[in-house]
Short mmCIF file of C-alpha atoms and ligand atoms in Angstrom, two decimals:
data_model
loop_
_atom_site.label_atom_id
_atom_site.label_comp_id
_atom_site.label_asym_id
_atom_site.label_seq_id
_atom_site.Cartn_x
_atom_site.Cartn_y
_atom_site.Cartn_z
CA UNK A 1 0.00 0.00 0.00
CA UNK A 2 1.30 3.43 -0.87
CA UNK A 3 0.31 6.41 1.29
CA UNK A 4 1.11 9.99 0.28
CA UNK A 5 1.46 12.39 3.20
CA UNK A 6 1.17 16.13 2.59
CA UNK A 7 2.88 18.50 5.03
CA UNK A 8 3.94 22.12 4.78
CA UNK A 9 3.60 24.02 8.04
CA UNK A 10 5.10 23.55 11.51
CA UNK A 11 2.16 21.88 13.27
CA UNK A 12 1.79 19.41 10.41
CA UNK A 13 5.35 18.15 10.83
CA UNK A 14 4.53 17.27 14.43
CA UNK A 15 1.18 15.61 13.63
CA UNK A 16 2.58 13.71 10.65
CA UNK A 17 5.59 12.57 12.71
CA UNK A 18 3.26 10.87 15.20
CA UNK A 19 1.37 9.00 12.47
CA UNK A 20 4.41 8.27 10.29
CA UNK A 21 6.18 6.61 13.21
CA UNK A 22 3.39 4.02 13.32
CA UNK A 23 2.85 3.82 9.57
CA UNK A 24 6.43 3.11 8.72
CA UNK A 25 6.55 0.09 11.04
CA UNK A 26 3.85 -1.66 9.03
CA UNK A 27 4.80 -4.29 6.52
CA UNK A 28 4.09 -3.60 2.86
CA UNK A 29 3.41 0.10 3.44
CA UNK A 30 5.33 2.83 1.67
CA UNK A 31 4.90 6.44 2.66
CA UNK A 32 5.64 9.13 0.10
CA UNK A 33 6.26 12.41 1.90
CA UNK A 34 5.39 15.63 0.08
CA UNK A 35 6.53 18.92 1.66
CA UNK A 36 4.82 21.88 0.01
CA UNK A 37 7.50 24.25 1.33
CA UNK A 38 4.97 26.55 3.06
CA UNK A 39 7.30 26.85 6.06
CA UNK A 40 10.90 27.07 4.99
CA UNK A 41 13.17 28.66 7.61
CA UNK A 42 15.42 26.07 9.24
CA UNK A 43 13.77 26.67 12.63
CA UNK A 44 10.27 26.38 11.13
CA UNK A 45 10.92 23.23 9.09
CA UNK A 46 14.35 21.52 8.98
CA UNK A 47 14.68 21.28 12.78
CA UNK A 48 11.42 19.31 13.00
CA UNK A 49 12.59 16.77 10.43
CA UNK A 50 15.82 16.30 12.38
CA UNK A 51 14.42 16.20 15.91
CA UNK A 52 11.30 14.20 15.21
CA UNK A 53 13.23 11.84 12.93
CA UNK A 54 10.90 12.35 10.02
CA UNK A 55 12.53 11.04 6.84
CA UNK A 56 13.56 13.62 4.28
CA UNK A 57 10.63 14.53 2.01
CA UNK A 58 10.45 12.58 -1.22
CA UNK A 59 9.25 15.80 -2.86
CA UNK A 60 9.92 19.35 -1.75
CA UNK A 61 7.78 21.78 -3.72
CA UNK A 62 9.31 25.02 -2.38
CA UNK A 63 6.06 27.03 -2.45
CA UNK A 64 5.80 29.79 0.16
CA UNK A 65 5.40 33.48 0.98
CA UNK A 66 2.49 34.07 -1.39
CA UNK A 67 -1.05 35.34 -0.99
CA UNK A 68 -3.64 32.69 -0.15
CA UNK A 69 -4.85 32.15 -3.71
CA UNK A 70 -1.43 32.03 -5.31
CA UNK A 71 -0.02 29.76 -2.61
CA UNK A 72 -2.91 27.32 -2.63
CA UNK A 73 -3.14 27.38 -6.45
CA UNK A 74 0.53 26.64 -7.00
CA UNK A 75 0.45 23.89 -4.39
CA UNK A 76 -2.59 22.35 -6.07
CA UNK A 77 -0.84 22.26 -9.42
CA UNK A 78 2.43 20.88 -8.06
CA UNK A 79 0.82 18.27 -5.78
CA UNK A 80 -1.31 17.05 -8.68
CA UNK A 81 1.82 16.32 -10.72
CA UNK A 82 3.35 14.32 -7.88
CA UNK A 83 0.15 12.36 -7.21
CA UNK A 84 -0.22 11.54 -10.90
CA UNK A 85 3.29 10.13 -10.89
CA UNK A 86 2.98 8.24 -7.60
CA UNK A 87 -0.69 7.16 -7.75
CA UNK A 88 -0.94 6.41 -4.01
CA UNK A 89 -3.74 4.36 -2.48
CA UNK A 90 -4.57 7.19 -0.08
CA UNK A 91 -3.50 10.76 0.65
CA UNK A 92 -3.14 11.96 4.25
CA UNK A 93 -3.68 15.62 5.07
CA UNK A 94 -3.41 17.28 8.47
CA UNK A 95 -5.09 20.22 10.16
CA UNK A 96 -6.22 23.37 8.44
CA UNK A 97 -3.46 25.10 6.52
CA UNK A 98 -3.25 26.03 2.85
CA UNK A 99 -1.14 22.90 2.35
CA UNK A 100 -4.04 20.84 3.75
CA UNK A 101 -6.70 22.09 1.36
CA UNK A 102 -4.35 22.01 -1.63
CA UNK A 103 -3.41 18.39 -0.91
CA UNK A 104 -7.00 17.28 -0.35
CA UNK A 105 -8.30 19.00 -3.48
CA UNK A 106 -5.54 17.71 -5.74
CA UNK A 107 -6.14 14.16 -4.48
CA UNK A 108 -9.93 14.26 -4.67
CA UNK A 109 -9.97 15.48 -8.27
CA UNK A 110 -7.82 12.49 -9.16
CA UNK A 111 -10.33 10.22 -7.35
CA UNK A 112 -7.75 9.26 -4.75
CA UNK A 113 -8.84 8.46 -1.21
CA UNK A 114 -8.38 11.43 1.11
CA UNK A 115 -7.82 11.00 4.86
CA UNK A 116 -8.11 14.14 7.00
CA UNK A 117 -6.57 14.14 10.45
CA UNK A 118 -8.18 16.72 12.79
CA UNK A 119 -11.46 16.65 10.90
CA UNK A 120 -14.56 18.35 12.27
CA UNK A 121 -12.79 21.18 14.08
CA UNK A 122 -14.81 24.37 13.80
CA UNK A 123 -14.42 27.94 15.01
CA UNK A 124 -17.59 28.99 13.15
CA UNK A 125 -15.69 32.05 12.01
CA UNK A 126 -15.53 31.95 8.23
CA UNK A 127 -13.22 34.98 8.15
CA UNK A 128 -10.41 32.73 9.38
CA UNK A 129 -8.45 31.21 6.51
CA UNK A 130 -8.10 28.07 8.60
CA UNK A 131 -11.89 27.68 8.98
CA UNK A 132 -12.33 27.84 5.22
CA UNK A 133 -9.61 25.23 4.80
CA UNK A 134 -11.16 22.95 7.44
CA UNK A 135 -14.70 23.04 6.14
CA UNK A 136 -13.68 22.45 2.53
CA UNK A 137 -11.16 19.74 3.36
CA UNK A 138 -13.71 17.83 5.43
CA UNK A 139 -16.25 17.96 2.62
CA UNK A 140 -13.94 16.22 0.15
CA UNK A 141 -12.37 13.73 2.56
CA UNK A 142 -13.23 10.04 2.61
CA UNK A 143 -11.84 9.26 6.04
CA UNK A 144 -12.48 11.89 8.69
CA UNK A 145 -10.38 11.38 11.80
CA UNK A 146 -11.76 13.40 14.72
CA UNK A 147 -9.65 14.41 17.70
CA UNK A 148 -12.61 15.00 20.00
CA UNK A 149 -16.24 14.21 20.65
CA UNK A 150 -17.12 17.80 19.80
CA UNK A 151 -15.48 17.49 16.37
CA UNK A 152 -17.44 14.32 15.67
CA UNK A 153 -20.66 16.07 16.69
CA UNK A 154 -19.90 19.02 14.42
CA UNK A 155 -19.66 16.66 11.46
CA UNK A 156 -22.87 14.86 12.39
CA UNK A 157 -24.68 18.18 12.78
CA UNK A 158 -23.50 19.12 9.29
CA UNK A 159 -24.97 15.91 7.87
CA UNK A 160 -21.76 13.96 7.28
CA UNK A 161 -23.36 10.76 8.57
CA UNK A 162 -25.45 10.75 5.40
CA UNK A 163 -22.53 11.39 3.07
CA UNK A 164 -20.23 8.92 1.39
CA UNK A 165 -17.45 9.11 3.97
CA UNK A 166 -16.37 7.51 7.20
CA UNK A 167 -16.11 9.39 10.53
CA UNK A 168 -13.68 7.90 13.05
CA UNK A 169 -13.06 9.35 16.51
CA UNK A 170 -9.37 8.57 16.86
CA UNK A 171 -8.25 10.95 19.58
CA UNK A 172 -5.65 13.62 19.02
CA UNK A 173 -2.30 12.84 17.39
CA UNK A 174 -0.70 15.84 19.14
CA UNK A 175 -1.30 14.05 22.42
CA UNK A 176 0.57 11.02 21.06
CA UNK A 177 3.37 13.33 19.95
CA UNK A 178 3.56 15.18 23.27
CA UNK A 179 3.73 11.92 25.26
CA UNK A 180 6.42 10.41 23.05
CA UNK A 181 8.61 13.45 22.50
CA UNK A 182 8.40 14.82 26.07
CA UNK A 183 10.66 11.95 27.17
CA UNK A 184 13.17 12.90 24.50
CA UNK A 185 12.89 16.56 25.43
CA UNK A 186 13.83 15.71 29.03
CA UNK A 187 17.02 14.08 27.74
CA UNK A 188 18.08 16.52 25.08
CA UNK A 189 16.55 19.99 25.42
CA UNK A 190 18.76 22.62 27.03
CA UNK A 191 16.48 25.60 26.41
CA UNK A 192 16.06 26.35 30.12
CA UNK A 193 19.78 27.15 30.33
CA UNK A 194 19.20 29.79 27.67
CA UNK A 195 16.24 31.45 29.42
CA UNK A 196 17.39 33.80 32.18
CA UNK A 197 14.32 33.24 34.40
CA UNK A 198 13.00 30.24 36.30
CA UNK A 199 9.45 31.58 36.46
CA UNK A 200 7.96 32.73 33.19
CA UNK A 201 4.81 32.84 31.10
CA UNK A 202 5.11 31.24 27.67
CA UNK A 203 3.46 33.09 24.82
CA UNK A 204 3.05 32.51 21.09
CA UNK A 205 1.34 34.81 18.64
CA UNK A 206 0.96 34.31 14.92
CA UNK A 207 -2.71 34.28 13.80
CA UNK A 208 -3.29 36.43 10.75
CA UNK A 209 -6.22 38.27 12.40
CA UNK A 210 -4.05 39.18 15.41
CA UNK A 211 -0.80 40.07 13.70
CA UNK A 212 -1.75 41.68 10.39
CA UNK A 213 -3.86 44.44 11.95
CA UNK A 214 -1.73 47.18 13.53
CA UNK A 215 -4.19 48.25 16.23
CA UNK A 216 -4.91 44.66 17.30
CA UNK A 217 -1.24 43.71 17.43
CA UNK A 218 -0.36 46.84 19.44
CA UNK A 219 -3.20 46.15 21.89
CA UNK A 220 -2.04 42.58 22.48
CA UNK A 221 1.58 43.67 22.98
CA UNK A 222 0.48 46.36 25.40
CA UNK A 223 -1.39 43.79 27.53
CA UNK A 224 1.54 41.36 27.39
CA UNK A 225 3.93 44.15 28.40
CA UNK A 226 1.90 44.74 31.58
CA UNK A 227 2.03 41.01 32.35
CA UNK A 228 5.79 41.06 31.64
CA UNK A 229 6.26 43.62 34.39
CA UNK A 230 4.77 41.10 36.86
CA UNK A 231 6.38 37.91 35.46
CA UNK A 232 8.65 37.57 32.40
CA UNK A 233 6.89 36.69 29.17
CA UNK A 234 8.93 34.47 26.84
CA UNK A 235 7.81 34.77 23.22
CA UNK A 236 9.32 32.56 20.50
CA UNK A 237 8.56 34.83 17.60
CA UNK A 238 6.83 33.50 14.48
CA UNK A 239 8.25 35.08 11.26
CA UNK A 240 4.82 36.51 10.39
CA UNK A 241 4.77 38.41 13.70
CA UNK A 242 8.38 39.54 13.36
CA UNK A 243 7.61 40.95 9.91
CA UNK A 244 4.63 42.85 11.32
CA UNK A 245 6.63 44.23 14.25
CA UNK A 246 8.97 45.71 11.63
CA UNK A 247 6.11 46.90 9.39
CA UNK A 248 4.30 48.68 12.24
CA UNK A 249 7.48 49.89 14.00
CA UNK A 250 6.63 47.95 17.16
CA UNK A 251 9.43 47.59 19.71
CA UNK A 252 8.49 44.75 21.94
CA UNK A 253 9.91 44.63 25.49
CA UNK A 254 9.00 40.97 26.05
CA UNK A 255 11.69 38.27 26.13
CA UNK A 256 11.77 37.52 22.42
CA UNK A 257 13.52 34.43 21.11
CA UNK A 258 13.70 32.83 17.69
CA UNK A 259 11.13 30.08 16.98
CA UNK A 260 12.33 26.97 18.78
CA UNK A 261 12.19 23.28 17.87
CA UNK A 262 9.47 21.03 19.24
CA UNK A 263 11.58 19.50 22.01
CA UNK A 264 12.51 22.95 23.35
CA UNK A 265 8.89 24.01 23.03
CA UNK A 266 7.69 21.05 25.09
CA UNK A 267 10.28 21.94 27.74
CA UNK A 268 9.24 25.58 27.80
CA UNK A 269 5.56 24.64 28.08
CA UNK A 270 6.09 22.14 30.86
CA UNK A 271 8.19 24.62 32.89
CA UNK A 272 6.02 27.67 32.32
CA UNK A 273 3.66 29.19 34.88
CA UNK A 274 0.98 29.69 32.27
CA UNK A 275 0.51 29.81 28.51
CA UNK A 276 -0.85 32.75 26.53
CA UNK A 277 -1.39 32.01 22.87
CA UNK A 278 -3.44 32.21 19.71
CA UNK A 279 -2.08 28.86 18.52
CA UNK A 280 -4.34 25.85 18.18
CA UNK A 281 -1.71 23.26 19.03
CA UNK A 282 -0.30 25.09 22.01
CA UNK A 283 -3.72 25.36 23.70
CA UNK A 284 -3.76 21.57 23.82
CA UNK A 285 -0.12 21.26 24.89
CA UNK A 286 -0.78 23.64 27.79
CA UNK A 287 -3.47 21.17 28.90
CA UNK A 288 -1.19 18.13 28.40
CA UNK A 289 1.32 19.73 30.80
CA UNK A 290 -1.32 20.99 33.26
CA UNK A 291 -0.94 24.69 32.55
CA UNK A 292 -3.71 27.22 32.36
CA UNK A 293 -4.06 28.87 28.98
CA UNK A 294 -5.26 32.29 27.94
CA UNK A 295 -6.35 32.20 24.33
CA UNK A 296 -5.98 35.44 22.41
CA UNK A 297 -9.01 34.79 20.27
CA UNK A 298 -12.76 35.25 20.50
CA UNK A 299 -13.42 31.59 19.80
CA UNK A 300 -11.55 28.30 19.76
CA UNK A 301 -11.98 24.94 18.10
CA UNK A 302 -10.80 23.28 21.33
CA UNK A 303 -13.97 24.17 23.23
CA UNK A 304 -13.64 21.37 25.77
CA UNK A 305 -10.72 23.20 27.39
CA UNK A 306 -12.86 26.29 27.86
CA UNK A 307 -15.70 24.17 29.23
CA UNK A 308 -13.27 22.65 31.74
CA UNK A 309 -12.41 26.15 32.96
CA UNK A 310 -8.68 25.77 32.23
CA UNK A 311 -8.61 27.79 29.02
CA UNK A 312 -10.04 31.28 28.89
CA UNK A 313 -10.98 33.06 25.68
CA UNK A 314 -9.70 36.56 26.27
CA UNK A 315 -9.87 37.92 22.74
CA UNK A 316 -7.53 40.86 22.12
CA UNK A 317 -8.81 43.46 24.59
CA UNK A 318 -6.25 44.47 27.19
CA UNK A 319 -8.69 44.45 30.11
CA UNK A 320 -9.91 40.94 29.37
CA UNK A 321 -6.39 39.57 28.91
CA UNK A 322 -5.21 41.05 32.22
CA UNK A 323 -8.32 39.81 34.02
CA UNK A 324 -7.72 36.27 32.74
CA UNK A 325 -4.04 36.51 33.76
CA UNK A 326 -4.88 37.55 37.34
CA UNK A 327 -7.52 34.88 37.70
CA UNK A 328 -5.15 32.10 36.55
CA UNK A 329 -1.76 33.05 37.96
CA UNK A 330 -2.25 31.70 41.49
CA UNK A 331 -4.94 29.17 40.70
CA UNK A 332 -4.04 25.48 41.01
CA UNK A 333 -4.60 23.53 37.79
CA UNK A 334 -7.34 20.99 38.36
CA UNK A 335 -8.98 18.55 36.01
CA UNK A 336 -9.00 14.82 35.50
CA UNK A 337 -10.65 14.99 32.09
CA UNK A 338 -8.97 13.42 29.07
CA UNK A 339 -10.79 14.74 26.00
CA UNK A 340 -7.99 13.89 23.55
CA UNK A 341 -7.94 10.12 23.98
CA UNK A 342 -5.31 7.83 25.41
CA UNK A 343 -2.31 8.70 23.29
CA UNK A 344 -3.09 5.99 20.75
CA UNK A 345 -4.69 8.14 18.05
CA UNK A 346 -1.94 7.38 15.54
CA UNK A 347 -2.40 3.62 16.02
CA UNK A 348 -6.14 3.98 15.44
CA UNK A 349 -5.63 6.13 12.36
CA UNK A 350 -3.16 3.73 10.77
CA UNK A 351 -5.37 0.74 11.55
CA UNK A 352 -8.39 2.38 9.91
CA UNK A 353 -6.34 3.56 6.96
CA UNK A 354 -4.92 0.12 6.24
CA UNK A 355 -8.33 -1.53 6.64
CA UNK A 356 -9.95 0.50 3.86
C1 LIG B 401 0.30 28.99 8.67
C2 LIG B 401 -1.15 28.50 8.67
C3 LIG B 401 -1.71 28.58 10.07
C4 LIG B 401 -0.83 27.84 11.05
C5 LIG B 401 0.59 28.34 10.95
C6 LIG B 401 1.46 27.51 11.83
C7 LIG B 401 -2.43 28.92 6.60
C8 LIG B 401 -3.51 29.73 6.01
N1 LIG B 401 -2.00 29.33 7.81
O1 LIG B 401 0.26 30.36 9.04
O2 LIG B 401 -3.00 27.98 10.10
O3 LIG B 401 -1.31 28.06 12.36
O4 LIG B 401 1.05 28.24 9.59
O5 LIG B 401 2.61 28.16 12.23
O6 LIG B 401 -1.99 27.97 6.02
N2 LIG B 401 7.41 32.78 6.96
C9 LIG B 401 8.78 32.86 7.00
N3 LIG B 401 9.45 31.70 7.25
C10 LIG B 401 8.81 30.51 7.44
C11 LIG B 401 7.41 30.48 7.40
C12 LIG B 401 6.72 31.64 7.15
O7 LIG B 401 9.39 33.90 6.82
O8 LIG B 401 9.47 29.48 7.64
C13 LIG B 401 6.67 34.01 6.62
C14 LIG B 401 6.08 33.90 5.22
O9 LIG B 401 6.98 34.30 4.26
C15 LIG B 401 4.89 34.83 5.33
C16 LIG B 401 4.48 34.71 6.79
O10 LIG B 401 5.58 34.16 7.49
O11 LIG B 401 5.27 36.13 5.06
C17 LIG B 401 3.26 33.81 6.97
O12 LIG B 401 3.50 32.51 6.48
P1 LIG B 401 2.29 31.60 5.94
O13 LIG B 401 2.79 30.24 5.64
O14 LIG B 401 1.56 32.32 4.88
O15 LIG B 401 1.28 31.54 7.14
P2 LIG B 401 1.48 31.32 8.70
O16 LIG B 401 1.18 32.59 9.40
O17 LIG B 401 2.78 30.67 8.97
N1 LIG B 402 5.95 25.21 18.25
C1 LIG B 402 7.30 24.96 18.20
N2 LIG B 402 8.17 26.02 18.26
C2 LIG B 402 7.73 27.30 18.39
C3 LIG B 402 6.33 27.54 18.45
C4 LIG B 402 5.47 26.46 18.35
O1 LIG B 402 7.72 23.82 18.10
O2 LIG B 402 8.58 28.21 18.43
C5 LIG B 402 5.02 24.06 18.18
C6 LIG B 402 3.97 24.05 19.26
O3 LIG B 402 4.48 23.48 20.44
C7 LIG B 402 2.88 23.20 18.63
C8 LIG B 402 2.98 23.58 17.18
O4 LIG B 402 4.27 24.17 17.00
O5 LIG B 402 3.18 21.84 18.74
C9 LIG B 402 1.88 24.56 16.92
O6 LIG B 402 2.15 25.25 15.81
P1 LIG B 402 1.62 26.71 15.54
O7 LIG B 402 1.32 27.40 16.80
O8 LIG B 402 2.61 27.30 14.63
O9 LIG B 402 0.29 26.41 14.70
P2 LIG B 402 -1.22 26.07 15.05
O10 LIG B 402 -1.24 24.94 16.01
O11 LIG B 402 -1.82 27.32 15.59
O12 LIG B 402 -1.80 25.74 13.74
#
C-alpha cells in the first residue's frame, strides 16, 4: 500500500511525525512524503525533520510566501503532478493550513482516497483562513479522523453521517506526539539554560487576524507588556509576527527568542507558569502539561478546554487579557478529564487507513 502524506507548516510536521512513526513500522506500506514548502526557515521546518526523525521529504515543492490564492493554487498544481506520478492508495492531510486544502483537493480530483486528520474542528468564524480550509477539506475527505467528541458532533450536525465518507473518533495525534517526544525533550533539550528566568509565562502569537492588523497587534503587545512587568513573558517569535513588528514599528519589550524546535517548546511549556497564545496546538499542549491557557481569540476549536475552565478566551482586549491573567496566575490547575484520547490516536488512524 502506498500512502502519500502532505505537510507544509510547523504543526503538520509534528502531527505527521506521530502518524508516520506508526505507519512506517507496518509491513508492505510505503509512505511518500510531500513537503509543500509553506514553512521554509530552518527553525520552522528543517529542525522538526531532524528532531522528530521524520525522513527527508520525497518531494519538496518550495512554495511559500504568497497570498492565499497564489499559494494554494501553485500547491494544487504541483501536488497534482506528484500524485499523478505516484498514484498512491490514499492521501493523508493534516489540520487546516493552505497545504491541507491544496493536498486534499488535488487528491480528490484524481479520485484518490483522502484521509483528513483533525477533521470536524470548527471555530464557526468563516473569516479565518483556517476555517475555510477545514470546512472544505472535510467535505472532500473520505476518512475523517476526529480528535474530539465535539469534532465528531460538528460533522454529524453538518450531515456527514449521510454522506459517502467515514467518521472515526481517533483521539488527538498531538497528544501522542507530546507523550512520546516529552521523554526525549527531558534528555536533550537545554532551552532552560538559555532562558534567564526560572518563572515565566510562555506566549506565542501568529494568527493572521491578530498580527496583520496594527491596532490589534499593538493592543495585544500592550497587555503582554503589563504582564511582563509582573512575570517575564517568553515569546518565540513566528516570522509573520516579526515581519509585522517591523512593518508597524513595534518595539516589543518581552523576552523575544527565535522560533524553537518542538523539544525545546515542550520543555518551555512544561516549565512555564501559564501559557498565553493564539495557537491551536499550544492550547492543547498547555493542557497536556497541566498549565492554564489564555487564548488570544474570541473563539476556539478546542472548546472542551474552555468548558473545563482551564482555558479562557480573552480575545484581544487588554482588560480581558489582564483579568484572565490575574484569575489564573495563582490558581491550582485541576482537572481529571482526558478529552484527547489515550495517546493511541496514531495507532487507530493507521489501523483504519490500512483496513480501507
Ligand atoms: C500557517 C497557517 C496557520 C498555522 C501556521 C502555523 C495557513 C492559512 N496558515 O500560518 O493555520 O497556524 O502556519 O505556524 O496555512 N514565513 C517565513 N518563514 C517561514 C514560514 C513563514 O518567513 O518558515 C513568513 C512567510 O513568508 C509569510 C508569513 O511568514 O510572510 C506567513 O507565512 P504563511 O505560511 O503564509 O502563514 P502562517 O502565518 O505561517
Ligand atoms: N511550536 C514549536 N516552536 C515554536 C512555536 C510552536 O515547536 O517556536 C510548536 C507548538 O508546540 C505546537 C505547534 O508548533 O506543537 C503549533 O504550531 P503553531 O502554533 O505554529 O500552529 P497552530 O497549532 O496554531 O496551527
